[in-house]
Each structure stands twice: as structure tokens, then as C-alpha cells.
Amino acid sequence: LNDLTNNILRISKIENQTYLDPPVSFRLDEQIREAIVILEAKWSRKNIELDIDLPEAEYFGQKSLLFQVWVNLISNAIKFSNDGGCVSIHLKKDGSSYKVFISDDGIGMTQETMKHIFEKFYQGDTSRQAQGNGLGLALCKEILNRCGGKIFVTSKPGKGSVFMVQL
């Protein structure tokens, strides 16, 4: 209930916020590393192998909001990976933008599920085996919309998923 309440408050605040904090310059690669470290208990408990490629990247944007995106996406990749699986986190410079790829080799999603994953309260795993409240990806999408970013997903059932964030 605490997680659900916090996520509802976060998404409501972001949706109703007309003013964002002034953007700041920060190291995007270091911010993503910090998210990985914060989630260490989750990936070590499942014996997840991490494939990390985060070259130095200076970014000017909404630091605190973007941190929530990385924590959510990496946490989901861990959650939907099998024990002993692999999560990849790669950062690439593409012209004037950055692309962050977060992929797992977990359960994957159907095309139908992918159509709805950014909707509030939607959960593709209807068995409730994976904990969640269906707000994390909706929150990521809203944050990225507010920050001028985009999020894309590709997936196949049983083959894992790849989320790509473009800033």
C-alpha cells in the first residue's frame, strides 16, 4: 500500500505540475550507476549478471525526475528476469541526443501487452506473480514527456524486453 500510495502521489504531482525545477548539468552515466547501486540487493538476490556500458556523458536536464526513470526501468528488468539472468544497461551518444538501452532476458511481453504498458494501473502479468501496481511505466512516460524525452520498447514472450530512452 505504501508503494502504491507513493506512486499515485508521484504521478499526480508530475501530471499537475506546471513548473519544473530549472534543469541542471549532471553526469548521466553516474546517475544511472547510482540507480544500479541502489538496486544491488534486488539483482544480487536473483544472481543477475549485469552487462554495463556507460561512457562518460554530461547531460543538462531534470536530474531528480530522470533518476526515477532509471530506478524504475532497471528495477523492472531485474523483476522480470529469471534467476541467474542478465540485465544490460548501455548508454550511447547519438548526434545531439543520448540513448539509454535497458534490456533483460526475462519473460518478455506480447504485442497486446506492449500496447498498454504505459497506461496507469495496467499490468501485463495478470497472475500477480510479480509485485507491482501498474504505475511505474506510466510514471516513466509522463516524466519523459515533461522532460522532452521518449521511451520505446521491443519485446518477445520468453525472450526478454528492451526499453530505449531517448533524451
Steps between C-alpha positions, in 0.01 A plus 500: 500500500788733576652448152161547335431821693846640424467423129152653481628815671806519271304463177231742616762758595678469166178513298379810682833677517510804276848598604806273491813569699763676292709247306851433625814356349588153633676179406231273354729196515564557872130542570422166333783334698348639819164341409677166441670521842173585675344185349796275592299296751244410232746395230733317736209307658409365154866450400448730201801562278535865399634604160577870542637741241470858627751735340536843655201716406434856612128581480295814565152416627268401782734305724262387776220402262729300272640308795151358561494377139827304536401346833166390360629356173794318656281368781251365243779335301616325817145408606413336169833321454545140603740411779850501353386713206669800344403868501677733255525874550663693217533872434576632152545849360299548181566841346363755744306245704569209731343157482483272801422132438385285791440140405434170670479139392188435706137416431440758225165635384245442228414768244167550679672560834745747343206710375391567858806498725520879526138527621433561869430186703557266204684180588599257229565225755143424606610205713626752760822298534696823462427770754406840368214740458508587132616858552876482448505509120220758487713713733807453277307603190356809670841605630658458158216690331559788743876488442483486121608135489347189348472137600470198272473127564559183302430157641416140422339254742767284661780705344509810720444870441702803394400848616665789322490851644596785271599833653 
